[in-house]
PDB file of C-alpha atoms in Angstrom:
ATOM      1  CA  MET A  97      -0.090 -19.920  -1.654  1.00  0.00           C
ATOM      2  CA  ILE A  98      -0.307 -16.290  -0.659  1.00  0.00           C
ATOM      3  CA  LEU A  99       2.180 -14.830  -3.095  1.00  0.00           C
ATOM      4  CA  LEU A 100       3.375 -11.337  -2.226  1.00  0.00           C
ATOM      5  CA  ARG A 101       4.881  -8.879  -4.672  1.00  0.00           C
ATOM      6  CA  ARG A 102       8.528  -7.958  -4.136  1.00  0.00           C
ATOM      7  CA  GLY A 103      10.031  -4.516  -3.695  1.00  0.00           C
ATOM      8  CA  GLY A 104      12.451  -3.368  -6.392  1.00  0.00           C
ATOM      9  CA  GLU A 105      10.554  -1.387  -9.005  1.00  0.00           C
ATOM     10  CA  HIS A 106       7.489  -1.910  -6.851  1.00  0.00           C
ATOM     11  CA  ALA A 107       9.118  -0.392  -3.763  1.00  0.00           C
ATOM     12  CA  GLN A 108       6.694   2.525  -3.738  1.00  0.00           C
ATOM     13  CA  ARG A 109       3.653   0.255  -3.900  1.00  0.00           C
ATOM     14  CA  ALA A 110       1.829  -1.053  -0.909  1.00  0.00           C
ATOM     15  CA  LEU A 111       1.842  -4.771  -0.170  1.00  0.00           C
ATOM     16  CA  GLU A 112       0.081  -6.702  -2.955  1.00  0.00           C
ATOM     17  CA  VAL A 113      -1.097 -10.304  -3.158  1.00  0.00           C
ATOM     18  CA  LEU A 114      -1.763 -12.510  -6.148  1.00  0.00           C
ATOM     19  CA  LEU A 115      -5.350 -13.653  -6.632  1.00  0.00           C
ATOM     20  CA  VAL A 116      -6.603 -16.015  -9.323  1.00  0.00           C
ATOM     21  CA  LYS A 117     -10.172 -16.272 -10.560  1.00  0.00           C
ATOM     22  CA  ARG A 118     -11.395 -19.868 -10.578  1.00  0.00           C
ATOM     23  CA  SER A 119     -13.023 -21.083 -13.755  1.00  0.00           C
ATOM     24  CA  SER A 120     -16.718 -20.246 -14.077  1.00  0.00           C
ATOM     25  CA  THR A 121     -17.308 -23.911 -14.963  1.00  0.00           C
ATOM     26  CA  ALA A 122     -15.531 -25.330 -11.892  1.00  0.00           C
ATOM     27  CA  SER A 123     -17.650 -27.669  -9.787  1.00  0.00           C
ATOM     28  CA  PHE A 124     -16.244 -26.170  -6.554  1.00  0.00           C
ATOM     29  CA  MET A 125     -16.287 -22.390  -5.969  1.00  0.00           C
ATOM     30  CA  PRO A 126     -16.817 -21.361  -9.623  1.00  0.00           C
ATOM     31  CA  GLY A 127     -15.892 -17.804 -10.587  1.00  0.00           C
ATOM     32  CA  VAL A 128     -14.476 -16.745  -7.220  1.00  0.00           C
ATOM     33  CA  TRP A 129     -11.116 -15.076  -6.615  1.00  0.00           C
ATOM     34  CA  VAL A 130      -8.791 -17.092  -4.388  1.00  0.00           C
ATOM     35  CA  PHE A 131      -5.126 -17.651  -3.683  1.00  0.00           C
ATOM     36  CA  PRO A 132      -3.529 -20.235  -5.997  1.00  0.00           C
ATOM     37  CA  GLY A 133      -3.723 -23.706  -4.485  1.00  0.00           C
ATOM     38  CA  GLY A 134      -5.101 -27.187  -4.656  1.00  0.00           C
ATOM     39  CA  VAL A 135      -4.700 -30.751  -3.491  1.00  0.00           C
ATOM     40  CA  VAL A 136      -1.505 -32.622  -2.758  1.00  0.00           C
ATOM     41  CA  ASP A 137      -0.727 -35.057  -5.586  1.00  0.00           C
ATOM     42  CA  PRO A 138       1.064 -38.373  -4.879  1.00  0.00           C
ATOM     43  CA  GLY A 139       4.201 -37.017  -6.599  1.00  0.00           C
ATOM     44  CA  ASP A 140       4.335 -34.046  -4.189  1.00  0.00           C
ATOM     45  CA  GLY A 141       5.261 -36.213  -1.215  1.00  0.00           C
ATOM     46  CA  GLU A 142       3.693 -36.421   2.218  1.00  0.00           C
ATOM     47  CA  GLY A 143       3.324 -34.203   5.268  1.00  0.00           C
ATOM     48  CA  GLU A 144       4.884 -30.748   5.353  1.00  0.00           C
ATOM     49  CA  ASP A 145       7.116 -31.463   2.335  1.00  0.00           C
ATOM     50  CA  GLY A 146       4.082 -32.521   0.289  1.00  0.00           C
ATOM     51  CA  PHE A 147       2.090 -29.434   1.284  1.00  0.00           C
ATOM     52  CA  ARG A 148       4.932 -27.150   0.248  1.00  0.00           C
ATOM     53  CA  ALA A 149       5.584 -28.982  -3.026  1.00  0.00           C
ATOM     54  CA  ALA A 150       1.861 -28.838  -3.867  1.00  0.00           C
ATOM     55  CA  ALA A 151       1.763 -25.077  -3.199  1.00  0.00           C
ATOM     56  CA  VAL A 152       4.718 -24.470  -5.545  1.00  0.00           C
ATOM     57  CA  ARG A 153       3.249 -26.770  -8.228  1.00  0.00           C
ATOM     58  CA  GLU A 154      -0.238 -25.246  -8.029  1.00  0.00           C
ATOM     59  CA  LEU A 155       1.180 -21.716  -8.327  1.00  0.00           C
ATOM     60  CA  ALA A 156       2.983 -22.737 -11.520  1.00  0.00           C
ATOM     61  CA  GLU A 157      -0.102 -24.488 -12.918  1.00  0.00           C
ATOM     62  CA  GLU A 158      -2.659 -21.793 -12.089  1.00  0.00           C
ATOM     63  CA  ALA A 159      -0.639 -18.592 -12.552  1.00  0.00           C
ATOM     64  CA  SER A 160       2.477 -19.610 -14.548  1.00  0.00           C
ATOM     65  CA  ILE A 161       4.819 -18.385 -11.823  1.00  0.00           C
ATOM     66  CA  GLU A 162       7.744 -20.641 -11.009  1.00  0.00           C
ATOM     67  CA  LEU A 163       9.390 -20.535  -7.595  1.00  0.00           C
ATOM     68  CA  GLU A 164      12.886 -21.924  -7.110  1.00  0.00           C
ATOM     69  CA  GLY A 165      11.505 -24.422  -4.631  1.00  0.00           C
ATOM     70  CA  PRO A 166       9.523 -24.711  -1.421  1.00  0.00           C
ATOM     71  CA  GLY A 167      12.316 -23.385   0.829  1.00  0.00           C
ATOM     72  CA  GLY A 168      11.079 -19.784   0.692  1.00  0.00           C
ATOM     73  CA  LEU A 169       7.555 -20.617   1.830  1.00  0.00           C
ATOM     74  CA  VAL A 170       6.620 -19.343   5.288  1.00  0.00           C
ATOM     75  CA  PRO A 171       3.636 -20.988   7.019  1.00  0.00           C
ATOM     76  CA  PHE A 172       0.886 -18.423   7.635  1.00  0.00           C
ATOM     77  CA  SER A 173      -2.203 -20.372   8.697  1.00  0.00           C
ATOM     78  CA  ARG A 174      -4.052 -23.675   8.638  1.00  0.00           C
ATOM     79  CA  TRP A 175      -7.790 -23.811   8.021  1.00  0.00           C
ATOM     80  CA  ILE A 176     -10.110 -26.793   8.361  1.00  0.00           C
ATOM     81  CA  THR A 177     -13.534 -26.510   6.734  1.00  0.00           C
ATOM     82  CA  PRO A 178     -16.514 -26.420   9.128  1.00  0.00           C
ATOM     83  CA  GLU A 179     -18.129 -29.799   9.735  1.00  0.00           C
ATOM     84  CA  ALA A 180     -21.437 -28.532   8.285  1.00  0.00           C
ATOM     85  CA  VAL A 181     -19.886 -27.907   4.839  1.00  0.00           C
ATOM     86  CA  PRO A 182     -20.266 -30.854   2.412  1.00  0.00           C
ATOM     87  CA  ILE A 183     -16.874 -30.360   0.665  1.00  0.00           C
ATOM     88  CA  ARG A 184     -14.221 -30.318   3.379  1.00  0.00           C
ATOM     89  CA  PHE A 185     -10.538 -29.517   3.300  1.00  0.00           C
ATOM     90  CA  ASP A 186      -7.588 -29.106   5.624  1.00  0.00           C
ATOM     91  CA  ALA A 187      -5.575 -26.312   4.012  1.00  0.00           C
ATOM     92  CA  TRP A 188      -2.188 -24.848   4.834  1.00  0.00           C
ATOM     93  CA  PHE A 189      -1.570 -21.285   3.644  1.00  0.00           C
ATOM     94  CA  TYR A 190       1.996 -20.142   2.974  1.00  0.00           C
ATOM     95  CA  LEU A 191       3.452 -16.709   2.301  1.00  0.00           C
ATOM     96  CA  ALA A 192       6.131 -16.383  -0.381  1.00  0.00           C
ATOM     97  CA  LEU A 193       7.776 -13.629  -2.399  1.00  0.00           C
ATOM     98  CA  ALA A 194       7.110 -13.495  -6.123  1.00  0.00           C
ATOM     99  CA  PRO A 195      10.204 -13.767  -8.298  1.00  0.00           C
ATOM    100  CA  ALA A 196      11.171 -10.530 -10.023  1.00  0.00           C
ATOM    101  CA  HIS A 197       9.688  -9.988 -13.489  1.00  0.00           C
ATOM    102  CA  SER A 198       7.195 -12.843 -13.387  1.00  0.00           C
ATOM    103  CA  PRO A 199       3.768 -11.541 -14.382  1.00  0.00           C
ATOM    104  CA  PRO A 200       0.969 -14.017 -13.647  1.00  0.00           C
ATOM    105  CA  LYS A 201      -0.886 -15.722 -16.493  1.00  0.00           C
ATOM    106  CA  HIS A 202      -4.064 -17.711 -15.955  1.00  0.00           C
ATOM    107  CA  ASP A 203      -4.098 -21.244 -17.348  1.00  0.00           C
ATOM    108  CA  GLY A 204      -7.505 -20.998 -19.064  1.00  0.00           C
ATOM    109  CA  GLN A 205      -8.665 -24.226 -17.427  1.00  0.00           C
ATOM    110  CA  GLU A 206      -8.578 -24.004 -13.643  1.00  0.00           C
ATOM    111  CA  THR A 207      -8.212 -20.230 -13.674  1.00  0.00           C
ATOM    112  CA  GLU A 208      -9.617 -17.608 -16.029  1.00  0.00           C
ATOM    113  CA  ASP A 209      -7.963 -14.451 -14.712  1.00  0.00           C
ATOM    114  CA  THR A 210      -5.161 -13.316 -12.393  1.00  0.00           C
ATOM    115  CA  GLY A 211      -4.268 -10.068 -10.707  1.00  0.00           C
ATOM    116  CA  TRP A 212      -2.222  -8.299  -8.071  1.00  0.00           C
ATOM    117  CA  TYR A 213      -4.314  -6.633  -5.374  1.00  0.00           C
ATOM    118  CA  GLU A 214      -3.618  -4.580  -2.307  1.00  0.00           C
ATOM    119  CA  PRO A 215      -5.520  -6.392   0.475  1.00  0.00           C
ATOM    120  CA  ARG A 216      -7.706  -3.329   1.267  1.00  0.00           C
ATOM    121  CA  ALA A 217      -8.519  -2.765  -2.435  1.00  0.00           C
ATOM    122  CA  ALA A 218      -9.529  -6.416  -2.879  1.00  0.00           C
ATOM    123  CA  LEU A 219     -11.779  -6.277   0.181  1.00  0.00           C
ATOM    124  CA  ASP A 220     -13.330  -2.978  -0.924  1.00  0.00           C
ATOM    125  CA  ALA A 221     -13.988  -4.402  -4.410  1.00  0.00           C
ATOM    126  CA  HIS A 222     -15.590  -7.463  -2.833  1.00  0.00           C
ATOM    127  CA  TYR A 223     -17.933  -5.464  -0.602  1.00  0.00           C
ATOM    128  CA  ALA A 224     -18.852  -3.253  -3.578  1.00  0.00           C
ATOM    129  CA  GLY A 225     -19.870  -6.386  -5.502  1.00  0.00           C
ATOM    130  CA  GLY A 226     -17.027  -6.349  -8.024  1.00  0.00           C
ATOM    131  CA  LEU A 227     -14.779  -9.154  -6.771  1.00  0.00           C
ATOM    132  CA  ALA A 228     -16.241 -12.443  -5.562  1.00  0.00           C
ATOM    133  CA  LEU A 229     -14.224 -13.635  -2.549  1.00  0.00           C
ATOM    134  CA  VAL A 230     -14.813 -16.543  -0.160  1.00  0.00           C
ATOM    135  CA  PHE A 231     -14.607 -16.410   3.630  1.00  0.00           C
ATOM    136  CA  PRO A 232     -11.036 -17.777   4.086  1.00  0.00           C
ATOM    137  CA  THR A 233      -9.675 -15.421   1.408  1.00  0.00           C
ATOM    138  CA  ILE A 234     -11.406 -12.474   3.077  1.00  0.00           C
ATOM    139  CA  LYS A 235      -9.983 -13.402   6.478  1.00  0.00           C
ATOM    140  CA  HIS A 236      -6.449 -13.787   5.089  1.00  0.00           C
ATOM    141  CA  LEU A 237      -6.669 -10.429   3.322  1.00  0.00           C
ATOM    142  CA  GLU A 238      -7.832  -8.878   6.600  1.00  0.00           C
ATOM    143  CA  ALA A 239      -4.891 -10.511   8.405  1.00  0.00           C
ATOM    144  CA  LEU A 240      -2.495  -8.823   5.951  1.00  0.00           C
ATOM    145  CA  LEU A 241      -3.921  -5.312   6.445  1.00  0.00           C
ATOM    146  CA  PRO A 242      -1.479  -4.314   9.223  1.00  0.00           C
ATOM    147  CA  TYR A 243       1.573  -4.855   6.991  1.00  0.00           C
ATOM    148  CA  SER A 244       2.852  -2.249   4.561  1.00  0.00           C
ATOM    149  CA  THR A 245       5.465  -4.426   2.831  1.00  0.00           C
ATOM    150  CA  SER A 246       5.885  -8.053   1.892  1.00  0.00           C
ATOM    151  CA  ALA A 247       9.076  -8.236   3.968  1.00  0.00           C
ATOM    152  CA  GLU A 248       7.172  -7.015   7.028  1.00  0.00           C
ATOM    153  CA  ALA A 249       4.401  -9.604   6.542  1.00  0.00           C
ATOM    154  CA  ILE A 250       6.837 -12.468   6.016  1.00  0.00           C
ATOM    155  CA  GLU A 251       8.960 -11.506   9.014  1.00  0.00           C
ATOM    156  CA  ALA A 252       5.850 -11.408  11.235  1.00  0.00           C
ATOM    157  CA  ALA A 253       4.727 -14.805   9.875  1.00  0.00           C
ATOM    158  CA  ARG A 254       8.057 -16.394  10.822  1.00  0.00           C
ATOM    159  CA  ASP A 255       7.185 -15.810  14.492  1.00  0.00           C
ATOM    160  CA  ARG A 256       3.589 -17.055  14.280  1.00  0.00           C
ATOM    161  CA  GLU A 257       2.534 -20.235  15.967  1.00  0.00           C
ATOM    162  CA  ILE A 258       0.202 -22.033  13.566  1.00  0.00           C
ATOM    163  CA  GLU A 259      -2.926 -23.262  15.328  1.00  0.00           C
ATOM    164  CA  PRO A 260      -5.598 -24.940  13.173  1.00  0.00           C
ATOM    165  CA  ILE A 261      -8.604 -22.704  12.585  1.00  0.00           C
ATOM    166  CA  LEU A 262     -11.891 -24.591  12.503  1.00  0.00           C
ATOM    167  CA  PRO A 263     -14.711 -22.144  11.716  1.00  0.00           C
ATOM    168  CA  ARG A 264     -18.238 -23.064  12.776  1.00  0.00           C
ATOM    169  CA  VAL A 265     -21.545 -22.409  11.057  1.00  0.00           C
ATOM    170  CA  ILE A 266     -24.160 -21.131  13.495  1.00  0.00           C
ATOM    171  CA  GLY A 267     -27.774 -20.057  13.140  1.00  0.00           C
ATOM    172  CA  GLU A 268     -30.606 -21.280  10.947  1.00  0.00           C
ATOM    173  CA  GLY A 269     -31.829 -20.435   7.444  1.00  0.00           C
ATOM    174  CA  ASP A 270     -30.986 -16.896   6.331  1.00  0.00           C
ATOM    175  CA  GLY A 271     -29.503 -16.249   9.772  1.00  0.00           C
ATOM    176  CA  ARG A 272     -26.677 -18.745   9.252  1.00  0.00           C
ATOM    177  CA  ARG A 273     -23.194 -17.327   9.527  1.00  0.00           C
ATOM    178  CA  VAL A 274     -19.629 -18.475   9.949  1.00  0.00           C
ATOM    179  CA  VAL A 275     -17.788 -17.674  13.172  1.00  0.00           C
ATOM    180  CA  LEU A 276     -14.155 -18.137  14.121  1.00  0.00           C
ATOM    181  CA  PRO A 277     -12.678 -19.267  17.433  1.00  0.00           C
ATOM    182  CA  GLY A 278     -12.964 -16.469  19.969  1.00  0.00           C
ATOM    183  CA  GLU A 279     -15.909 -14.762  18.246  1.00  0.00           C
ATOM    184  CA  PRO A 280     -19.343 -14.541  19.920  1.00  0.00           C
ATOM    185  CA  GLY A 281     -21.378 -17.719  19.377  1.00  0.00           C
ATOM    186  CA  TYR A 282     -18.408 -19.979  18.647  1.00  0.00           C
ATOM    187  CA  ASP A 283     -18.618 -22.018  21.859  1.00  0.00           C
TER     188      ASP A 283
END
């Protein structure tokens, strides 16, 4: 769930996204800042409806922000973990607007902090060593850089065709790196 901050009293602010810091004791990606999300539970349903319901539920669990339902979610991307990675996932990312007056609160179990970040500020903090981000989060923040408002980002996402992104790991040892379709070394 890539939750974007609304206008209103924030109209003079640049586009901001909600990030949550995963618990330092988590077995998968401990201590990193990510978008709220998780697995589809049996009660969420199946297919697209299940993905959307899971995104809404996970946002409420991890950041204490309740959405009115999955209808306002706009598909943004789909990422499938590289085959070389031992823990794999097939993740859908959705854009949504945050309800007015709903500050995030971490749950103290899955998440230990929350915050609103302008995409450029989050990336700058990451490269300065102050905000641990993972590759998909970095790439989504980069994809949001061209947009100055949440409305602009959501409107652009409505026209996107969602093609699965399957990154590849290339190279050996310390020279290993992740590449995306279309980048040198992918094919």
